[in-house]
Short mmCIF file of C-alpha atoms in Angstrom, two decimals:
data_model
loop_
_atom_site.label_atom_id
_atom_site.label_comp_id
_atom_site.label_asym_id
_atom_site.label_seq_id
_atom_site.Cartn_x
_atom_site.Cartn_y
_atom_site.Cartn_z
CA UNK L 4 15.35 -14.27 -11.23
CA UNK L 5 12.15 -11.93 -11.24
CA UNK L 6 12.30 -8.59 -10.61
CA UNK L 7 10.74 -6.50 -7.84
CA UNK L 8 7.57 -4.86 -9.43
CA UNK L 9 7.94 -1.17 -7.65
CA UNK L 10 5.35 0.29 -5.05
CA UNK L 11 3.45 3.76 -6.06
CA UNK L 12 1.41 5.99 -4.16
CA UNK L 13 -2.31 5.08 -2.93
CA UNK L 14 -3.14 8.61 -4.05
CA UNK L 15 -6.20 10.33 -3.17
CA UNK L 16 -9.16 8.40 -4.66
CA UNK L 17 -8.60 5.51 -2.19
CA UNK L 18 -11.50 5.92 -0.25
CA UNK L 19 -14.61 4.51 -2.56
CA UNK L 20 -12.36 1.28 -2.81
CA UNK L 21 -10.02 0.30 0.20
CA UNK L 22 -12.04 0.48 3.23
CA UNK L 23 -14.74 -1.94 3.77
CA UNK L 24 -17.56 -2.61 5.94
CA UNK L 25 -15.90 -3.96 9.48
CA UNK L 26 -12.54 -3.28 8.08
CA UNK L 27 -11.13 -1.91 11.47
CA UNK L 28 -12.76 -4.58 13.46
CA UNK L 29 -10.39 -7.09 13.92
CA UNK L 30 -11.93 -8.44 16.64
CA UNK L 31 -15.11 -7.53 17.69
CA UNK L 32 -15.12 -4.90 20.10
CA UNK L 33 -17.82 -6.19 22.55
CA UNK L 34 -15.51 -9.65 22.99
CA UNK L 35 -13.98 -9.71 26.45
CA UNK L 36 -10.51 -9.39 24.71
CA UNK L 37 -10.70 -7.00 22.93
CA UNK L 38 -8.90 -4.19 22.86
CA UNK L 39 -8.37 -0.61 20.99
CA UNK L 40 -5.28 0.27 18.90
CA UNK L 41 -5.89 4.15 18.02
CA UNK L 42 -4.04 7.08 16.98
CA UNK L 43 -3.24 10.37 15.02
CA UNK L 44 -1.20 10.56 11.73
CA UNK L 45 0.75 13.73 11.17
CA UNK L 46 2.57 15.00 8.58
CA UNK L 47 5.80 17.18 8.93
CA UNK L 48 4.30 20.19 10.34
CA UNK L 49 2.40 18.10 12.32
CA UNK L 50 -0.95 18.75 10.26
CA UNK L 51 -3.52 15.39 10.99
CA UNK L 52 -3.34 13.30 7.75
CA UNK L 53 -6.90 12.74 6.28
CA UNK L 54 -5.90 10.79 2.89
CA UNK L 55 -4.11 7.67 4.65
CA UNK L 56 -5.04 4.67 4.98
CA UNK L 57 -3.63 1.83 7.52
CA UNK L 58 -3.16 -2.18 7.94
CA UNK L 59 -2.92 -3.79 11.15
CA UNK L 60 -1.36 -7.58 11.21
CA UNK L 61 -0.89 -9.13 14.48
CA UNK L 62 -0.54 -12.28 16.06
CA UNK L 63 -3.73 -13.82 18.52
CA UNK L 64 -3.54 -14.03 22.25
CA UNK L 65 -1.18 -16.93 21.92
CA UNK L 66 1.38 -15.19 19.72
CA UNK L 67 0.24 -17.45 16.93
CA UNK L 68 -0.68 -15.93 13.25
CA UNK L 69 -4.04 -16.30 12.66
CA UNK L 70 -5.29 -18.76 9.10
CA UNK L 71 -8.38 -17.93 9.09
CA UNK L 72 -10.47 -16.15 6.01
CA UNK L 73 -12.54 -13.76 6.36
CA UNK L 74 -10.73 -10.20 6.76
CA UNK L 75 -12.95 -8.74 4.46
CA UNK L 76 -16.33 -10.57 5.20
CA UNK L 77 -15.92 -10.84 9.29
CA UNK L 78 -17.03 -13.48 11.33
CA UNK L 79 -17.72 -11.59 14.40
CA UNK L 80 -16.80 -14.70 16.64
CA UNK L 81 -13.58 -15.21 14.65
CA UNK L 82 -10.27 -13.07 14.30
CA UNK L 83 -7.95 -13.37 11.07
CA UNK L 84 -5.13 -11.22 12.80
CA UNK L 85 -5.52 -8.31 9.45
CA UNK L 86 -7.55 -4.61 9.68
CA UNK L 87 -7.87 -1.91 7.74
CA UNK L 88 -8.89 1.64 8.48
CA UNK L 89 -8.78 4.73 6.38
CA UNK L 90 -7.68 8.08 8.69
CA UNK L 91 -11.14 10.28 9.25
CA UNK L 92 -10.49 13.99 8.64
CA UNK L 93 -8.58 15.09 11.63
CA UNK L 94 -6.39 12.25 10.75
CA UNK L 95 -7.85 9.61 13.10
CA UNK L 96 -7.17 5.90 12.71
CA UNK L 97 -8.60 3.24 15.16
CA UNK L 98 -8.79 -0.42 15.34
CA UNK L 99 -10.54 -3.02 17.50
CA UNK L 100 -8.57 -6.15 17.97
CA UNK L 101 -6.57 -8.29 20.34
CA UNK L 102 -3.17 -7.72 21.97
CA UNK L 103 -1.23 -10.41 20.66
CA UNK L 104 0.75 -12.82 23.08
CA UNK L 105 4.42 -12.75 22.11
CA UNK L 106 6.02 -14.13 19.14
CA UNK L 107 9.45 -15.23 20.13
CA UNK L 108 10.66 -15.75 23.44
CA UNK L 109 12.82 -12.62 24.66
CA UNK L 110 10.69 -10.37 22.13
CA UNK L 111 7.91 -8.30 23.45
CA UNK L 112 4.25 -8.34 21.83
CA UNK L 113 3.65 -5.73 18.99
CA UNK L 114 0.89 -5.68 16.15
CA UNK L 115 2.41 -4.89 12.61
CA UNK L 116 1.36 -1.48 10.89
CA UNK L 117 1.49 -0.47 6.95
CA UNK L 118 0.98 3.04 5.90
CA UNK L 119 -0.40 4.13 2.48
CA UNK L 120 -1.10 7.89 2.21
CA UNK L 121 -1.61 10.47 -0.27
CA UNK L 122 2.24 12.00 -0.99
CA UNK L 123 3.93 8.67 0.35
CA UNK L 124 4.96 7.47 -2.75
CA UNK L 125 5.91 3.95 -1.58
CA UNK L 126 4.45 2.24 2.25
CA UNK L 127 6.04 1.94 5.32
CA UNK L 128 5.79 -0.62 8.41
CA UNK L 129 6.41 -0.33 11.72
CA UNK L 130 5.20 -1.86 14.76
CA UNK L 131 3.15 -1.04 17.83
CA UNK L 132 4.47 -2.47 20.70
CA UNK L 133 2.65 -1.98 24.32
CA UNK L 134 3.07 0.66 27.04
CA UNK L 135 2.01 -1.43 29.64
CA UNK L 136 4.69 -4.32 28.72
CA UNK L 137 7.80 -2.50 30.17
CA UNK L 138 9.31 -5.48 31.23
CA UNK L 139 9.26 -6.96 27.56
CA UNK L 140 10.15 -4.22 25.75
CA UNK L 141 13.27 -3.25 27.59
CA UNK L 142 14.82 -6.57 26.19
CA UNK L 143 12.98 -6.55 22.87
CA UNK L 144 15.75 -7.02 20.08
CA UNK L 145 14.43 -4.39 17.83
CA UNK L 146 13.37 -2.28 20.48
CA UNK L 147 16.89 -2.23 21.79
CA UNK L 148 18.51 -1.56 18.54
CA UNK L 149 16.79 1.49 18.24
CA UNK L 150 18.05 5.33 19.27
CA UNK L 151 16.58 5.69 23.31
CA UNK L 152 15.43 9.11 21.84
CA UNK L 153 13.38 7.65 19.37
CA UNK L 154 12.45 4.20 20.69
CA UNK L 155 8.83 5.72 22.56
CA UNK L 156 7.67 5.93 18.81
CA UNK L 157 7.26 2.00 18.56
CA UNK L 158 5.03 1.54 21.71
CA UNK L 159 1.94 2.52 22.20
CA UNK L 160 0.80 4.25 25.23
CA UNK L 161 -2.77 3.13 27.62
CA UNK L 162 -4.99 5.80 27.84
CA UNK L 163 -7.92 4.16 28.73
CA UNK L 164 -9.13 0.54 29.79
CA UNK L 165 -8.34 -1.94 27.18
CA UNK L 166 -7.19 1.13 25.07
CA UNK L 167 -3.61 1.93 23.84
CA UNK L 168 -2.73 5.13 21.63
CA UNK L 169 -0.18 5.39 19.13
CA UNK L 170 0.66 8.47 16.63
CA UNK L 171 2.28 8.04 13.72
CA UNK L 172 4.70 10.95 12.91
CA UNK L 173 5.90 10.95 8.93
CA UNK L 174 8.31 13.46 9.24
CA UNK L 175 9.77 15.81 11.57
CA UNK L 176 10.19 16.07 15.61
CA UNK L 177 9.15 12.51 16.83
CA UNK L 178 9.05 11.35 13.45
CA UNK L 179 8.14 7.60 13.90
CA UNK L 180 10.42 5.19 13.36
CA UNK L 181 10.14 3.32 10.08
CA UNK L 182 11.60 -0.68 9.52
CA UNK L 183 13.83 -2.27 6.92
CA UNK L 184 12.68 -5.45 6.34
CA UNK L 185 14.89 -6.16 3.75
CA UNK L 186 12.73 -4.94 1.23
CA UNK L 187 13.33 -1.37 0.85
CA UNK L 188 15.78 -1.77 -2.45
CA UNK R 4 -3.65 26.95 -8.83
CA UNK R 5 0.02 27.29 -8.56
CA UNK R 6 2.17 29.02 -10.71
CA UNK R 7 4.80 25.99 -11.15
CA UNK R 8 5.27 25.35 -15.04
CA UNK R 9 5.29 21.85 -16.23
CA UNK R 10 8.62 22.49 -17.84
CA UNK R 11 10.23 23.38 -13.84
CA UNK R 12 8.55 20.38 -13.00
CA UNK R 13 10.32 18.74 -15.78
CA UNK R 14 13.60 20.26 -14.95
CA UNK R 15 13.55 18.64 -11.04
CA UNK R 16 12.73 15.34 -12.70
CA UNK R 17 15.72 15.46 -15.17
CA UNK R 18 18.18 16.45 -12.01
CA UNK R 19 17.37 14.13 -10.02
CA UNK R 20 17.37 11.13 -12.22
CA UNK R 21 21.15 12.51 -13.11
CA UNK R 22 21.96 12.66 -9.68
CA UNK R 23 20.41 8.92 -9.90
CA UNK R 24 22.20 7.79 -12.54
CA UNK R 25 23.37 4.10 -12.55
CA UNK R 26 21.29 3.60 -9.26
CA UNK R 27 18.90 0.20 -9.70
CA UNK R 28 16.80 0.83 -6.36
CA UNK R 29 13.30 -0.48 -7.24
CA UNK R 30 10.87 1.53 -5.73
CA UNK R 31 10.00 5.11 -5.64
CA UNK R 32 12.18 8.04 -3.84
CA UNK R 33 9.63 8.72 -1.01
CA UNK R 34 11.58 12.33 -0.99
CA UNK R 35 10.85 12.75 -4.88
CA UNK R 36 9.64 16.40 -4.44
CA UNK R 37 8.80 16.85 -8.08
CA UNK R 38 5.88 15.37 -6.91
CA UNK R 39 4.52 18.08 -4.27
CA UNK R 40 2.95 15.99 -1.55
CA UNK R 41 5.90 14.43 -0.83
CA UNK R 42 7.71 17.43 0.75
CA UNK R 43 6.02 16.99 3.86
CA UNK R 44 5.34 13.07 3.90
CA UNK R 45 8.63 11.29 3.71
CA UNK R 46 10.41 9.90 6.73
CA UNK R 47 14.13 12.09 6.79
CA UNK R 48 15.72 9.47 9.19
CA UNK R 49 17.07 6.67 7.46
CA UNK R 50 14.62 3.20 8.19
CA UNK R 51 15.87 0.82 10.58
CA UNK R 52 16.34 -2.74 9.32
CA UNK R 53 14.50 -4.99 11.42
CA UNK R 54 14.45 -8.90 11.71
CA UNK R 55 10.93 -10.03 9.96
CA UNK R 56 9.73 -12.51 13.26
CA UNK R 57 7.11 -15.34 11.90
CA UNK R 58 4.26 -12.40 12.04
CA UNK R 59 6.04 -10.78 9.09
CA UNK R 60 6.82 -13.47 7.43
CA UNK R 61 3.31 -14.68 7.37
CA UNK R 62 0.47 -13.27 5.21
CA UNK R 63 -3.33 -12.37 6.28
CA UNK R 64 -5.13 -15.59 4.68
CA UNK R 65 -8.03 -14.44 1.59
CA UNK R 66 -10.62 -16.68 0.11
CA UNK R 67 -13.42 -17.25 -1.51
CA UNK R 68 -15.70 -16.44 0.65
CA UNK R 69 -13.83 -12.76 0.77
CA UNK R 70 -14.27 -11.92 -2.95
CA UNK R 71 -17.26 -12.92 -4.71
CA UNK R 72 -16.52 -14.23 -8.80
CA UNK R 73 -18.24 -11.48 -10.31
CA UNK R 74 -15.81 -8.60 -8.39
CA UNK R 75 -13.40 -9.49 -10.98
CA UNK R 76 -15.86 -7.99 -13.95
CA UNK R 77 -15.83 -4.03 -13.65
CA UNK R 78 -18.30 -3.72 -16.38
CA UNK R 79 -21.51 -5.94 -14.93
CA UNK R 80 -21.88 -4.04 -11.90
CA UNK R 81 -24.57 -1.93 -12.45
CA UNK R 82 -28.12 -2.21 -14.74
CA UNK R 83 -25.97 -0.96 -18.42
CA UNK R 84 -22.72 -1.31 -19.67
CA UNK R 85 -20.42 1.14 -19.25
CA UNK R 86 -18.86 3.98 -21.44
CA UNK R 87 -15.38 3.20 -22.79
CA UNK R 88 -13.01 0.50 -24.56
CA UNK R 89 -13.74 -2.51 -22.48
CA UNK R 90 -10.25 -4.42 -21.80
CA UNK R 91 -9.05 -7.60 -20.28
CA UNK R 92 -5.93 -7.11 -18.19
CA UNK R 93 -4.38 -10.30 -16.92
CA UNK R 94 -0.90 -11.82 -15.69
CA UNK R 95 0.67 -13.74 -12.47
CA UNK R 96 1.64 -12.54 -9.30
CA UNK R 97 4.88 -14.37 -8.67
CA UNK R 98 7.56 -13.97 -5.84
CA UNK R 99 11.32 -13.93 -6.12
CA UNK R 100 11.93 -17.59 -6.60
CA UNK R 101 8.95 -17.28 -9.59
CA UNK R 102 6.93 -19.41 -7.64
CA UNK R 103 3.29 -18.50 -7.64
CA UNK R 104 1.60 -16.46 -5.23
CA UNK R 105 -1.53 -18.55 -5.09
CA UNK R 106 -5.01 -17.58 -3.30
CA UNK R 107 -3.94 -14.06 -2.09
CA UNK R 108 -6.12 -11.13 -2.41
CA UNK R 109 -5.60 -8.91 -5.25
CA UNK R 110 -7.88 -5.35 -5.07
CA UNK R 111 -7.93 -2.81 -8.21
CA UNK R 112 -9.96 0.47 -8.48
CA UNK R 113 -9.54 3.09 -11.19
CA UNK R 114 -11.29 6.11 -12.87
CA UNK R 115 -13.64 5.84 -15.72
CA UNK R 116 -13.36 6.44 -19.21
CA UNK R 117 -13.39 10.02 -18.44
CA UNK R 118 -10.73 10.14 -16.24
CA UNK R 119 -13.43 10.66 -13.61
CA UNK R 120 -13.12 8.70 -10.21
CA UNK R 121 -16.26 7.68 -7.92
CA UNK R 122 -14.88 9.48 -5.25
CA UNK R 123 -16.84 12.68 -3.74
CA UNK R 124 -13.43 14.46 -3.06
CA UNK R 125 -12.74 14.35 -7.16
CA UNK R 126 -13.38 17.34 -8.77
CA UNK R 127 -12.23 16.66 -12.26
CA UNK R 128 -15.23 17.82 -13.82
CA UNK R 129 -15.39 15.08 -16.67
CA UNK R 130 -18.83 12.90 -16.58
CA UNK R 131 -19.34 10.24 -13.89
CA UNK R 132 -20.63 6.97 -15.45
CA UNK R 133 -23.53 5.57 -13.80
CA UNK R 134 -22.64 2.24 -14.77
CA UNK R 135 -19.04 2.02 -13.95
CA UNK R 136 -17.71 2.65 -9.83
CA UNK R 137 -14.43 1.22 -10.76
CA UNK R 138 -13.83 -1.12 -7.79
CA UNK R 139 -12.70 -5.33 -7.93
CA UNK R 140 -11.37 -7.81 -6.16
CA UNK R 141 -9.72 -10.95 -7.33
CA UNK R 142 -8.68 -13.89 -5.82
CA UNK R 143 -5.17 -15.39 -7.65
CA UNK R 144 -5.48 -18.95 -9.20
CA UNK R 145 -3.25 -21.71 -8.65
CA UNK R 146 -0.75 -20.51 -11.00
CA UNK R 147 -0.75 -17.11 -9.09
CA UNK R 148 -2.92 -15.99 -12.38
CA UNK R 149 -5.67 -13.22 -12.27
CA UNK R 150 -7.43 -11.65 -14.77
CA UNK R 151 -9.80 -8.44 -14.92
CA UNK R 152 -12.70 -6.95 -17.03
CA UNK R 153 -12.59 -3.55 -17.14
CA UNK R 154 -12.79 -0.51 -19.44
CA UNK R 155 -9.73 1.44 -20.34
CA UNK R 156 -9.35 4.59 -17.36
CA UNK R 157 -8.76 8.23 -18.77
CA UNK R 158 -6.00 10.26 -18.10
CA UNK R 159 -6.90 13.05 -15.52
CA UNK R 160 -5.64 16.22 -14.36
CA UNK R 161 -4.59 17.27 -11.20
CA UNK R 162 -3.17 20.12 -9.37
CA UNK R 163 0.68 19.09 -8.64
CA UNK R 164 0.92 21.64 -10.85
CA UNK R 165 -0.08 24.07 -13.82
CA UNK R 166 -1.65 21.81 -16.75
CA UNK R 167 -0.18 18.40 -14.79
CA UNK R 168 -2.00 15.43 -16.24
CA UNK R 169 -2.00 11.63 -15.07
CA UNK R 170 -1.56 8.83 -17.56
CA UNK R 171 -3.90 6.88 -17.85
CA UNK R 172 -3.24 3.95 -14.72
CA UNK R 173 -4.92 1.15 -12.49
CA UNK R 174 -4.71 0.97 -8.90
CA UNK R 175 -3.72 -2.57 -7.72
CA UNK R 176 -3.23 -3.58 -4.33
CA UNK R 177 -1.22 -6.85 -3.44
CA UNK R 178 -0.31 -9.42 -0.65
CA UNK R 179 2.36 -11.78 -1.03
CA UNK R 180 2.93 -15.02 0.91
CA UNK R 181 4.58 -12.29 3.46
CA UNK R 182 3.44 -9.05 5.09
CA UNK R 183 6.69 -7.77 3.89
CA UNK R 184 5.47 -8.29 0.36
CA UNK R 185 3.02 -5.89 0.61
CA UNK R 186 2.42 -3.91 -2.25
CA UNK R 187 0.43 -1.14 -3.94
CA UNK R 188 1.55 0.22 -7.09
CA UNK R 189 -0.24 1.65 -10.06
CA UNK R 190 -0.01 -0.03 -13.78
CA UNK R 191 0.29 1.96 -16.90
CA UNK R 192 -0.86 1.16 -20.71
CA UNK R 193 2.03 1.42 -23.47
CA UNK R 194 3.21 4.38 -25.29
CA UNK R 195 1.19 7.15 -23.14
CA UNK R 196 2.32 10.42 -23.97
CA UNK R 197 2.67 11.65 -20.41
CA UNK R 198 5.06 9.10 -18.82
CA UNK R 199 8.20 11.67 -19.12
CA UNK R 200 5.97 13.99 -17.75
CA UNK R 201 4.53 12.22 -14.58
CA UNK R 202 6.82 13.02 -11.24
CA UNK R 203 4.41 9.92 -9.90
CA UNK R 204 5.91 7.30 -12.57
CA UNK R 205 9.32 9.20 -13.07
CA UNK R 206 9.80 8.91 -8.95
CA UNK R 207 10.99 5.80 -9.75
CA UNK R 208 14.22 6.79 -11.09
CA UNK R 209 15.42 3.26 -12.77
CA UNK R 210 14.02 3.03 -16.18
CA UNK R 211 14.36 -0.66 -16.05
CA UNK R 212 12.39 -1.09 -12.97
CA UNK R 213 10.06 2.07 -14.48
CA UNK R 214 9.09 -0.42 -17.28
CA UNK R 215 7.87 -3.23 -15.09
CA UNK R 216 4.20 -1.12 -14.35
CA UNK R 217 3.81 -0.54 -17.61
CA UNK R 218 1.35 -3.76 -19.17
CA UNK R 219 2.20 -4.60 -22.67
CA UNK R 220 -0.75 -5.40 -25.48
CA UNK R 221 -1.04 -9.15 -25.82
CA UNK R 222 -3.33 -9.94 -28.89
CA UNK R 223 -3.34 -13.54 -27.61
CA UNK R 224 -5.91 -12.11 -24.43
CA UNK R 225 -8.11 -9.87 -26.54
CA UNK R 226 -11.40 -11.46 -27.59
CA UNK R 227 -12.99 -10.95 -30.88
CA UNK R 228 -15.53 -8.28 -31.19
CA UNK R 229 -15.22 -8.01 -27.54
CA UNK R 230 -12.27 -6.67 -25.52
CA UNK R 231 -8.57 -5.24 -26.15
CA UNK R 232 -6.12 -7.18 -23.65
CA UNK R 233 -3.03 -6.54 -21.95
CA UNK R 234 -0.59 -8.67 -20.14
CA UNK R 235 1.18 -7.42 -16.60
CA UNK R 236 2.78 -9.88 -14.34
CA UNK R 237 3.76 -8.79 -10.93
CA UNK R 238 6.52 -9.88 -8.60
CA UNK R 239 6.69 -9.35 -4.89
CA UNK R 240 9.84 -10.28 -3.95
CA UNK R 241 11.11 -11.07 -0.04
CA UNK R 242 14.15 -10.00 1.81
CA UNK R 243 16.90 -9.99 -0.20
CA UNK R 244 19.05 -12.06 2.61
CA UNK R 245 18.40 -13.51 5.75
CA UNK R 246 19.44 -10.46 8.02
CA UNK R 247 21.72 -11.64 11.34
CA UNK R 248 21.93 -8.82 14.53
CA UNK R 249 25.17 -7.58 13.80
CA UNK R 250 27.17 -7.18 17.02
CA UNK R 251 27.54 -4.92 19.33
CA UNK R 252 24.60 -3.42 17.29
CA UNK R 253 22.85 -1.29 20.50
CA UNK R 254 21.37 2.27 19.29
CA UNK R 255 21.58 1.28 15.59
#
């Protein structure tokens, strides 16, 4: 059988060749359903991270994975379901795109999130659930499985119309909470 | 610039990869504090393992109309050619079963022949090439294949500490048939003098699975009077089982 190839760090020089032109716009943001996915990325003494760069992957409305090409040359009337944003200095990411309608009945809706960073010598995915989907996430597999402590990490909060906020924590009080996917060997 | 030594550096690496010793874990030690920027970026709780749903096991879809033919040439970019040993590097992305990962996006970006990159935050000051950014894009062929003109990056210093020096590496980004196969990793040319020396490439502590970023020279790729090529083939493997909720599992 072939063997893993191993991950390394994205580094610092990421940002003349990873982000692209409508790279956070997963969906247009002037589309009725759109919505904003946005947050801070902190380190473990809770410095903003400036050198990171994330990937959003989420279902559509519908809970269905998108086929369609074009993540990297948008069609502003389409939605392939993938984003990318590099963090600004103060360590600001932010993402227009759709909630996504659930994926599996009894699970709640969340969007898939991969972080690269300078210093994070191999990525790590987590999810963004929603704050305003209480009724979902209290019988949410994963969500369950995880420490009650630690669970708020995984759901983004509203703090605006159409807007949701999550911070991701590498290390440290309210470090985020990071997922296995079988993968991590 | 910091007083640490290249030799205390050295002396971290060599403990840990005792304390290592016989372990076959693929992938970096995201707590590999030889390398410095680590200390403060590594999760300390332990990741929870989580059931991929069909999201995860699903990859964003790439094509041709993302990547244009000529991203895949690093050296027609601009009006000249630019400075440096111009190389082919080529190979197949392949999953765990072998099979080919076919159509998926592959994105590489590098420094020059300087060990310069065309970023505004580097300040290595070695020449920037005004025909060479160092940015491409492939698309992967049927047989998972892609291949890549480039010229051969420097080695560059940086400031992990006193006199610390980067072999000489290419960026390449991945996606697999899964999100879960995500990867970006970093490939090295044989025989550079500053592997042993790198707490980047030593964080992965199995030599075996050390090896597998490092391309080998294939004189079957290079051209005649043209190019020098190598040969790296990449594998982006799933979960190794399919993972069941244990029971009673609340509060894992």
């Amino acid at each position: 059988m072939p063997e893993q190839t191993p991950g390394q760090t994205v580094g610092p020089f990421f940002g003349f060749a990873l982000p692209y032109d409508g790279g956070p716009e997963v969906r247009a943001p002037w589309q009725p359903d759109a919505i904003r996915l946005h947050g801070i990325v902190l380190d473990g003494e809770g410095s903003p991270v400036p050198d990171a760069v994330i990937e959003v992957w989420g279902a559509d409305g519908d809970g269905r994975p998108s086929t369609e090409r074009g993540s990297l040359d948008r069609d502003p009337h389409g939605f392939t379901g993938f984003g990318r944003a590099a963090t600004s200095e103060d360590g600001h990411y932010a993402f227009s795109t759709v909630k996504p309608g659930v994926g599996r009945p009894g699970s709640a809706p969340y969007v898939v999130l991969a972080v690269f960073a300078r210093g994070l010598l191999h990525h790590l995915l987590t999810r963004a659930y929603f704050g305003d989907e209480p009724d979902a996430n209290a019988i949410d597999p994963l969500l369950r499985r995880v420490d009650p402590d630690r669970r708020g990490t995984l759901v983004a909060t509203v703090d605006g119309p159409r807007s949701y906020r999550l911070d991701l924590r590498l290390q440290g009080p309210g470090e985020t909470v990071f997922l296995d996917y079988g993968t991590e060997q | 610039m910091t007083d640490l030594t290249q030799e205390m550096i050295s002396a971290e690496i060599a403990d840990r990869h005792l304390r290592e010793q016989g372990s076959t874990t693929v992938h970096p030690r995201r707590d590999f504090a030889p390398y410095r920027s680590t200390v403060l970026r590594h999760p300390t709780h332990e990741l929870v393992r989580a059931d991929p749903e069909e999201i995860e096991r699903v990859s964003p879809a790439f094509g041709h109309t993302d990547v244009a033919v000529h991203e895949s040439d690093l050296t027609i970019q601009h009006a000249g050619e630019p400075l440096g040993e111009r190389i082919i590097v080529t190979g197949r992305v392949l999953d765990g079963d072998g099979l080919p990962v076919r159509g998926q996006l592959v994105e590489v970006w590098q420094a020059n022949a300087g060990g310069r990159y065309a970023h505004k935050r580097d300040q290595h000051p070695a020449p920037l090439d005004p025909n060479f950014t160092g940015v491409g894009r492939i698309i992967t062929g049927d047989d998972g294949s892609y291949r890549l003109t480039t010229i051969k990056p420097g080695p560059y210093p940086w400031r992990n500490h006193r006199n610390a020096w980067r072999p000489a590496h290419i960026h390449f980004s991945f996606f697999g048939t899964a999100f879960t196969q995500r990867l970006i990793t970093q490939m090295y040319f044989p025989g550079d003098p500053l592997f042993g020396l790198d707490p980047i490439y030593q964080s992965i502590t199995d030599p075996a699975a050390r090896a597998r970023l490092v391309a080998r020279y294939d004189h079957e790729v290079s051209q005649s009077e043209r190019a020098l090529g190598y040969r790296w083939d990449v594998v982006l493997t799933g979960p190794r089982a399919t993972w069941t909720e244990p029971e009673g599992s609340d509060h894992a």
